[in-house]
Amino acid sequence: MAERSLSELAKTIRSKNAGVDKITFDVIFRDRANYDLVRASGRLSRASVAKLYGVTAERISDFVEYEPAFAIKFTIYRERPSGSPGDADIFGAQQYAPLLGLKVPVPE
């Protein structure tokens, strides 16, 4: 089976602050077909996100498949508060990059 990257299938992939102790991620699709394809593949799940980001599943506070918007949203607890010493991304806006290359099987 062929594979495509998540960045090819999604319209928007982004991350941002969700308060001082969390970063939230949005993966939004243009259409139901790609949304359903990614959901059914199991490649974007709580477990796969934990592995991709090198965190325990307990650090993922929320994982939501929001069908009305063709979106998958999840939130990760930060290692340290936003803006504290050692925080490399105060706004949480650069944390989505590992999602871009996530491979999803697609029908040929």
mmCIF file of N, CA and C in Angstrom:
data_model
loop_
_atom_site.group_PDB
_atom_site.id
_atom_site.type_symbol
_atom_site.label_atom_id
_atom_site.label_comp_id
_atom_site.label_asym_id
_atom_site.label_seq_id
_atom_site.Cartn_x
_atom_site.Cartn_y
_atom_site.Cartn_z
ATOM 1 N N MET A 1 0.845 -1.182 0.000
ATOM 2 C CA MET A 1 0.000 0.000 0.000
ATOM 3 C C MET A 1 0.887 1.240 0.000
ATOM 4 N N ALA A 2 0.498 2.213 -0.772
ATOM 5 C CA ALA A 2 1.237 3.474 -0.842
ATOM 6 C C ALA A 2 1.023 4.277 0.436
ATOM 7 N N GLU A 3 1.911 5.229 0.658
ATOM 8 C CA GLU A 3 1.794 6.109 1.822
ATOM 9 C C GLU A 3 1.943 7.557 1.385
ATOM 10 N N ARG A 4 1.261 8.436 2.117
ATOM 11 C CA ARG A 4 1.414 9.883 1.922
ATOM 12 C C ARG A 4 1.659 10.506 3.283
ATOM 13 N N SER A 5 2.328 11.637 3.273
ATOM 14 C CA SER A 5 2.590 12.317 4.542
ATOM 15 C C SER A 5 1.338 13.054 5.003
ATOM 16 N N LEU A 6 1.241 13.240 6.301
ATOM 17 C CA LEU A 6 0.099 13.953 6.866
ATOM 18 C C LEU A 6 -0.003 15.357 6.276
ATOM 19 N N SER A 7 1.132 15.984 5.995
ATOM 20 C CA SER A 7 1.106 17.338 5.425
ATOM 21 C C SER A 7 0.478 17.368 4.034
ATOM 22 N N GLU A 8 0.477 16.250 3.325
ATOM 23 C CA GLU A 8 -0.173 16.174 2.016
ATOM 24 C C GLU A 8 -1.682 15.983 2.145
ATOM 25 N N LEU A 9 -2.121 15.406 3.238
ATOM 26 C CA LEU A 9 -3.533 15.067 3.411
ATOM 27 C C LEU A 9 -4.322 16.131 4.169
ATOM 28 N N ALA A 10 -3.651 16.880 5.028
ATOM 29 C CA ALA A 10 -4.332 17.868 5.871
ATOM 30 C C ALA A 10 -4.234 19.261 5.265
ATOM 31 N N LYS A 11 -5.242 20.069 5.535
ATOM 32 C CA LYS A 11 -5.229 21.466 5.106
ATOM 33 C C LYS A 11 -4.380 22.301 6.053
ATOM 34 N N THR A 12 -4.518 22.047 7.351
ATOM 35 C CA THR A 12 -3.823 22.825 8.377
ATOM 36 C C THR A 12 -3.267 21.889 9.434
ATOM 37 N N ILE A 13 -2.009 22.099 9.793
ATOM 38 C CA ILE A 13 -1.387 21.411 10.925
ATOM 39 C C ILE A 13 -0.718 22.501 11.740
ATOM 40 N N ARG A 14 -1.149 22.675 12.991
ATOM 41 C CA ARG A 14 -0.610 23.775 13.789
ATOM 42 C C ARG A 14 -0.556 23.410 15.260
ATOM 43 N N SER A 15 0.243 24.187 15.984
ATOM 44 C CA SER A 15 0.319 24.046 17.438
ATOM 45 C C SER A 15 0.310 25.439 18.045
ATOM 46 N N LYS A 16 -0.138 25.521 19.309
ATOM 47 C CA LYS A 16 -0.181 26.815 20.000
ATOM 48 C C LYS A 16 -0.352 26.576 21.486
ATOM 49 N N ASN A 17 -0.097 27.622 22.255
ATOM 50 C CA ASN A 17 -0.289 27.540 23.698
ATOM 51 C C ASN A 17 -1.742 27.242 24.040
ATOM 52 N N ALA A 18 -1.913 26.528 25.115
ATOM 53 C CA ALA A 18 -3.240 26.300 25.698
ATOM 54 C C ALA A 18 -3.075 26.555 27.192
ATOM 55 N N GLY A 19 -2.774 27.793 27.531
ATOM 56 C CA GLY A 19 -2.443 28.137 28.908
ATOM 57 C C GLY A 19 -0.945 28.013 29.113
ATOM 58 N N VAL A 20 -0.498 28.193 30.338
ATOM 59 C CA VAL A 20 0.947 28.193 30.601
ATOM 60 C C VAL A 20 1.538 26.793 30.671
ATOM 61 N N ASP A 21 0.701 25.768 30.824
ATOM 62 C CA ASP A 21 1.257 24.429 31.027
ATOM 63 C C ASP A 21 0.884 23.413 29.958
ATOM 64 N N LYS A 22 0.275 23.853 28.854
ATOM 65 C CA LYS A 22 -0.130 22.921 27.798
ATOM 66 C C LYS A 22 0.141 23.513 26.417
ATOM 67 N N ILE A 23 0.330 22.620 25.458
ATOM 68 C CA ILE A 23 0.390 22.987 24.040
ATOM 69 C C ILE A 23 -0.679 22.165 23.336
ATOM 70 N N THR A 24 -1.475 22.830 22.504
ATOM 71 C CA THR A 24 -2.534 22.129 21.790
ATOM 72 C C THR A 24 -2.208 22.075 20.300
ATOM 73 N N PHE A 25 -2.641 21.017 19.661
ATOM 74 C CA PHE A 25 -2.353 20.760 18.257
ATOM 75 C C PHE A 25 -3.666 20.578 17.508
ATOM 76 N N ASP A 26 -3.721 21.106 16.286
ATOM 77 C CA ASP A 26 -4.887 20.952 15.422
ATOM 78 C C ASP A 26 -4.427 20.373 14.090
ATOM 79 N N VAL A 27 -5.105 19.333 13.649
ATOM 80 C CA VAL A 27 -4.899 18.784 12.308
ATOM 81 C C VAL A 27 -6.270 18.851 11.644
ATOM 82 N N ILE A 28 -6.391 19.719 10.640
ATOM 83 C CA ILE A 28 -7.688 20.002 10.023
ATOM 84 C C ILE A 28 -7.638 19.592 8.551
ATOM 85 N N PHE A 29 -8.686 18.912 8.114
ATOM 86 C CA PHE A 29 -8.746 18.391 6.746
ATOM 87 C C PHE A 29 -9.775 19.162 5.925
ATOM 88 N N ARG A 30 -9.545 19.243 4.621
ATOM 89 C CA ARG A 30 -10.480 19.931 3.721
ATOM 90 C C ARG A 30 -11.767 19.134 3.519
ATOM 91 N N ASP A 31 -11.645 17.823 3.573
ATOM 92 C CA ASP A 31 -12.802 16.999 3.223
ATOM 93 C C ASP A 31 -12.885 15.756 4.103
ATOM 94 N N ARG A 32 -14.049 15.171 4.078
ATOM 95 C CA ARG A 32 -14.307 13.975 4.872
ATOM 96 C C ARG A 32 -13.422 12.802 4.446
ATOM 97 N N ALA A 33 -13.146 12.697 3.154
ATOM 98 C CA ALA A 33 -12.375 11.548 2.662
ATOM 99 C C ALA A 33 -11.006 11.463 3.338
ATOM 100 N N ASN A 34 -10.264 12.547 3.365
ATOM 101 C CA ASN A 34 -8.941 12.518 3.992
ATOM 102 C C ASN A 34 -9.042 12.403 5.510
ATOM 103 N N TYR A 35 -10.029 13.060 6.096
ATOM 104 C CA TYR A 35 -10.259 12.947 7.542
ATOM 105 C C TYR A 35 -10.514 11.486 7.916
ATOM 106 N N ASP A 36 -11.422 10.845 7.196
ATOM 107 C CA ASP A 36 -11.747 9.443 7.478
ATOM 108 C C ASP A 36 -10.562 8.519 7.206
ATOM 109 N N LEU A 37 -9.802 8.804 6.161
ATOM 110 C CA LEU A 37 -8.631 7.999 5.823
ATOM 111 C C LEU A 37 -7.619 8.000 6.973
ATOM 112 N N VAL A 38 -7.319 9.178 7.494
ATOM 113 C CA VAL A 38 -6.344 9.290 8.588
ATOM 114 C C VAL A 38 -6.894 8.642 9.856
ATOM 115 N N ARG A 39 -8.143 8.898 10.179
ATOM 116 C CA ARG A 39 -8.744 8.286 11.372
ATOM 117 C C ARG A 39 -8.697 6.764 11.283
ATOM 118 N N ALA A 40 -9.120 6.225 10.147
ATOM 119 C CA ALA A 40 -9.194 4.770 9.990
ATOM 120 C C ALA A 40 -7.812 4.113 9.994
ATOM 121 N N SER A 41 -6.793 4.846 9.593
ATOM 122 C CA SER A 41 -5.440 4.277 9.522
ATOM 123 C C SER A 41 -4.856 3.993 10.902
ATOM 124 N N GLY A 42 -5.307 4.728 11.908
ATOM 125 C CA GLY A 42 -4.753 4.577 13.251
ATOM 126 C C GLY A 42 -3.377 5.200 13.412
ATOM 127 N N ARG A 43 -2.876 5.858 12.382
ATOM 128 C CA ARG A 43 -1.535 6.447 12.441
ATOM 129 C C ARG A 43 -1.489 7.717 13.286
ATOM 130 N N LEU A 44 -2.630 8.366 13.467
ATOM 131 C CA LEU A 44 -2.688 9.552 14.323
ATOM 132 C C LEU A 44 -3.621 9.218 15.487
ATOM 133 N N SER A 45 -3.011 8.788 16.584
ATOM 134 C CA SER A 45 -3.751 8.349 17.765
ATOM 135 C C SER A 45 -3.014 8.835 19.004
ATOM 136 N N ARG A 46 -3.624 8.670 20.138
ATOM 137 C CA ARG A 46 -2.967 9.050 21.397
ATOM 138 C C ARG A 46 -1.616 8.331 21.521
ATOM 139 N N ALA A 47 -1.600 7.039 21.221
ATOM 140 C CA ALA A 47 -0.361 6.256 21.336
ATOM 141 C C ALA A 47 0.690 6.708 20.324
ATOM 142 N N SER A 48 0.275 6.969 19.081
ATOM 143 C CA SER A 48 1.255 7.380 18.069
ATOM 144 C C SER A 48 1.807 8.769 18.357
ATOM 145 N N VAL A 49 0.975 9.651 18.894
ATOM 146 C CA VAL A 49 1.437 10.993 19.264
ATOM 147 C C VAL A 49 2.444 10.901 20.406
ATOM 148 N N ALA A 50 2.155 10.074 21.398
ATOM 149 C CA ALA A 50 3.088 9.900 22.519
ATOM 150 C C ALA A 50 4.437 9.407 22.006
ATOM 151 N N LYS A 51 4.417 8.444 21.109
ATOM 152 C CA LYS A 51 5.668 7.912 20.551
ATOM 153 C C LYS A 51 6.388 8.970 19.715
ATOM 154 N N LEU A 52 5.652 9.660 18.867
ATOM 155 C CA LEU A 52 6.233 10.674 17.986
ATOM 156 C C LEU A 52 6.915 11.794 18.772
ATOM 157 N N TYR A 53 6.309 12.194 19.883
ATOM 158 C CA TYR A 53 6.843 13.295 20.689
ATOM 159 C C TYR A 53 7.704 12.818 21.857
ATOM 160 N N GLY A 54 7.858 11.514 21.994
ATOM 161 C CA GLY A 54 8.713 10.984 23.051
ATOM 162 C C GLY A 54 8.213 11.293 24.447
ATOM 163 N N VAL A 55 6.891 11.227 24.614
ATOM 164 C CA VAL A 55 6.281 11.488 25.919
ATOM 165 C C VAL A 55 5.434 10.285 26.326
ATOM 166 N N THR A 56 5.100 10.226 27.600
ATOM 167 C CA THR A 56 4.195 9.176 28.056
ATOM 168 C C THR A 56 2.766 9.545 27.662
ATOM 169 N N ALA A 57 1.917 8.560 27.535
ATOM 170 C CA ALA A 57 0.516 8.807 27.186
ATOM 171 C C ALA A 57 -0.170 9.688 28.228
ATOM 172 N N GLU A 58 0.307 9.652 29.465
ATOM 173 C CA GLU A 58 -0.280 10.473 30.528
ATOM 174 C C GLU A 58 -0.057 11.962 30.283
ATOM 175 N N ARG A 59 0.967 12.321 29.507
ATOM 176 C CA ARG A 59 1.221 13.733 29.208
ATOM 177 C C ARG A 59 0.254 14.276 28.157
ATOM 178 N N ILE A 60 -0.500 13.406 27.514
ATOM 179 C CA ILE A 60 -1.498 13.857 26.541
ATOM 180 C C ILE A 60 -2.813 14.004 27.294
ATOM 181 N N SER A 61 -3.208 15.268 27.521
ATOM 182 C CA SER A 61 -4.396 15.498 28.353
ATOM 183 C C SER A 61 -5.691 15.277 27.586
ATOM 184 N N ASP A 62 -5.685 15.548 26.294
ATOM 185 C CA ASP A 62 -6.889 15.409 25.477
ATOM 186 C C ASP A 62 -6.506 14.880 24.102
ATOM 187 N N PHE A 63 -7.382 14.067 23.528
ATOM 188 C CA PHE A 63 -7.242 13.622 22.145
ATOM 189 C C PHE A 63 -8.659 13.520 21.603
ATOM 190 N N VAL A 64 -9.001 14.404 20.654
ATOM 191 C CA VAL A 64 -10.385 14.515 20.192
ATOM 192 C C VAL A 64 -10.442 14.435 18.673
ATOM 193 N N GLU A 65 -11.325 13.599 18.173
ATOM 194 C CA GLU A 65 -11.651 13.579 16.750
ATOM 195 C C GLU A 65 -12.953 14.352 16.614
ATOM 196 N N TYR A 66 -12.876 15.548 16.025
ATOM 197 C CA TYR A 66 -14.027 16.451 15.956
ATOM 198 C C TYR A 66 -14.582 16.454 14.534
ATOM 199 N N GLU A 67 -15.530 15.569 14.309
ATOM 200 C CA GLU A 67 -16.059 15.329 12.969
ATOM 201 C C GLU A 67 -16.680 16.554 12.295
ATOM 202 N N PRO A 68 -17.449 17.418 13.000
ATOM 203 C CA PRO A 68 -18.057 18.561 12.295
ATOM 204 C C PRO A 68 -17.042 19.463 11.579
ATOM 205 N N ALA A 69 -15.809 19.507 12.079
ATOM 206 C CA ALA A 69 -14.772 20.347 11.456
ATOM 207 C C ALA A 69 -13.743 19.520 10.692
ATOM 208 N N PHE A 70 -13.954 18.203 10.578
ATOM 209 C CA PHE A 70 -12.954 17.304 9.985
ATOM 210 C C PHE A 70 -11.591 17.568 10.624
ATOM 211 N N ALA A 71 -11.555 17.558 11.951
ATOM 212 C CA ALA A 71 -10.336 17.908 12.684
ATOM 213 C C ALA A 71 -9.994 16.864 13.738
ATOM 214 N N ILE A 72 -8.709 16.706 13.960
ATOM 215 C CA ILE A 72 -8.194 15.903 15.062
ATOM 216 C C ILE A 72 -7.381 16.851 15.915
ATOM 217 N N LYS A 73 -7.713 16.914 17.195
ATOM 218 C CA LYS A 73 -7.076 17.853 18.108
ATOM 219 C C LYS A 73 -6.533 17.087 19.303
ATOM 220 N N PHE A 74 -5.360 17.496 19.762
ATOM 221 C CA PHE A 74 -4.825 16.898 20.981
ATOM 222 C C PHE A 74 -4.006 17.934 21.734
ATOM 223 N N THR A 75 -3.847 17.694 23.020
ATOM 224 C CA THR A 75 -3.145 18.627 23.895
ATOM 225 C C THR A 75 -2.136 17.859 24.730
ATOM 226 N N ILE A 76 -0.939 18.420 24.824
ATOM 227 C CA ILE A 76 0.146 17.808 25.588
ATOM 228 C C ILE A 76 0.546 18.743 26.721
ATOM 229 N N TYR A 77 0.729 18.173 27.921
ATOM 230 C CA TYR A 77 1.276 18.958 29.026
ATOM 231 C C TYR A 77 2.726 19.298 28.711
ATOM 232 N N ARG A 78 3.094 20.558 28.929
ATOM 233 C CA ARG A 78 4.478 20.998 28.730
ATOM 234 C C ARG A 78 5.385 20.394 29.795
ATOM 235 N N GLU A 79 6.682 20.326 29.491
ATOM 236 C CA GLU A 79 7.668 19.892 30.488
ATOM 237 C C GLU A 79 7.874 20.967 31.542
ATOM 238 N N ARG A 80 7.745 22.218 31.132
ATOM 239 C CA ARG A 80 7.916 23.355 32.048
ATOM 240 C C ARG A 80 6.957 24.449 31.599
ATOM 241 N N PRO A 81 6.598 25.374 32.485
ATOM 242 C CA PRO A 81 5.655 26.432 32.103
ATOM 243 C C PRO A 81 6.174 27.293 30.947
ATOM 244 N N SER A 82 5.261 27.784 30.153
ATOM 245 C CA SER A 82 5.605 28.665 29.044
ATOM 246 C C SER A 82 6.358 29.888 29.554
ATOM 247 N N GLY A 83 7.481 30.182 28.914
ATOM 248 C CA GLY A 83 8.258 31.362 29.275
ATOM 249 C C GLY A 83 9.228 31.171 30.416
ATOM 250 N N SER A 84 9.233 30.000 31.018
ATOM 251 C CA SER A 84 10.155 29.760 32.131
ATOM 252 C C SER A 84 11.553 29.467 31.578
ATOM 253 N N PRO A 85 12.593 29.570 32.414
ATOM 254 C CA PRO A 85 13.943 29.276 31.941
ATOM 255 C C PRO A 85 14.009 27.883 31.295
ATOM 256 N N GLY A 86 14.610 27.824 30.130
ATOM 257 C CA GLY A 86 14.737 26.563 29.412
ATOM 258 C C GLY A 86 13.617 26.290 28.424
ATOM 259 N N ASP A 87 12.571 27.122 28.428
ATOM 260 C CA ASP A 87 11.479 26.938 27.469
ATOM 261 C C ASP A 87 11.938 27.453 26.110
ATOM 262 N N ALA A 88 11.989 26.572 25.135
ATOM 263 C CA ALA A 88 12.504 26.937 23.811
ATOM 264 C C ALA A 88 11.434 27.489 22.870
ATOM 265 N N ASP A 89 10.164 27.424 23.247
ATOM 266 C CA ASP A 89 9.084 27.863 22.359
ATOM 267 C C ASP A 89 7.951 28.443 23.205
ATOM 268 N N ILE A 90 8.086 29.698 23.578
ATOM 269 C CA ILE A 90 7.131 30.348 24.480
ATOM 270 C C ILE A 90 5.695 30.231 23.974
ATOM 271 N N PHE A 91 5.490 30.400 22.677
ATOM 272 C CA PHE A 91 4.140 30.397 22.125
ATOM 273 C C PHE A 91 3.649 29.002 21.730
ATOM 274 N N GLY A 92 4.523 28.017 21.776
ATOM 275 C CA GLY A 92 4.131 26.661 21.402
ATOM 276 C C GLY A 92 3.843 26.508 19.922
ATOM 277 N N ALA A 93 4.228 27.494 19.129
ATOM 278 C CA ALA A 93 3.849 27.534 17.717
ATOM 279 C C ALA A 93 4.761 26.726 16.801
ATOM 280 N N GLN A 94 5.844 26.175 17.324
ATOM 281 C CA GLN A 94 6.784 25.434 16.479
ATOM 282 C C GLN A 94 6.787 23.940 16.783
ATOM 283 N N GLN A 95 5.824 23.474 17.532
ATOM 284 C CA GLN A 95 5.838 22.082 17.988
ATOM 285 C C GLN A 95 5.146 21.109 17.037
ATOM 286 N N TYR A 96 4.522 21.601 16.000
ATOM 287 C CA TYR A 96 3.775 20.740 15.079
ATOM 288 C C TYR A 96 4.666 20.007 14.075
ATOM 289 N N ALA A 97 5.905 20.437 13.912
ATOM 290 C CA ALA A 97 6.771 19.926 12.841
ATOM 291 C C ALA A 97 6.857 18.396 12.759
ATOM 292 N N PRO A 98 6.970 17.654 13.860
ATOM 293 C CA PRO A 98 7.045 16.190 13.726
ATOM 294 C C PRO A 98 5.816 15.562 13.056
ATOM 295 N N LEU A 99 4.690 16.240 13.092
ATOM 296 C CA LEU A 99 3.478 15.702 12.476
ATOM 297 C C LEU A 99 3.534 15.751 10.949
ATOM 298 N N LEU A 100 4.280 16.689 10.408
ATOM 299 C CA LEU A 100 4.276 16.909 8.962
ATOM 300 C C LEU A 100 4.652 15.662 8.169
ATOM 301 N N GLY A 101 5.637 14.934 8.632
ATOM 302 C CA GLY A 101 6.118 13.765 7.902
ATOM 303 C C GLY A 101 5.484 12.451 8.300
ATOM 304 N N LEU A 102 4.502 12.488 9.187
ATOM 305 C CA LEU A 102 3.836 11.259 9.619
ATOM 306 C C LEU A 102 3.232 10.552 8.408
ATOM 307 N N LYS A 103 3.602 9.302 8.187
ATOM 308 C CA LYS A 103 3.149 8.553 7.011
ATOM 309 C C LYS A 103 1.810 7.872 7.271
ATOM 310 N N VAL A 104 0.923 8.008 6.302
ATOM 311 C CA VAL A 104 -0.420 7.431 6.384
ATOM 312 C C VAL A 104 -0.627 6.551 5.151
ATOM 313 N N PRO A 105 -1.047 5.295 5.337
ATOM 314 C CA PRO A 105 -1.305 4.443 4.171
ATOM 315 C C PRO A 105 -2.521 4.944 3.389
ATOM 316 N N VAL A 106 -2.390 4.931 2.074
ATOM 317 C CA VAL A 106 -3.488 5.370 1.207
ATOM 318 C C VAL A 106 -3.718 4.315 0.133
ATOM 319 N N PRO A 107 -4.956 4.173 -0.312
ATOM 320 C CA PRO A 107 -5.228 3.210 -1.384
ATOM 321 C C PRO A 107 -4.535 3.643 -2.679
ATOM 322 N N GLU A 108 -4.122 2.669 -3.442
ATOM 323 C CA GLU A 108 -3.426 2.987 -4.705
ATOM 324 C C GLU A 108 -4.403 3.172 -5.826
#
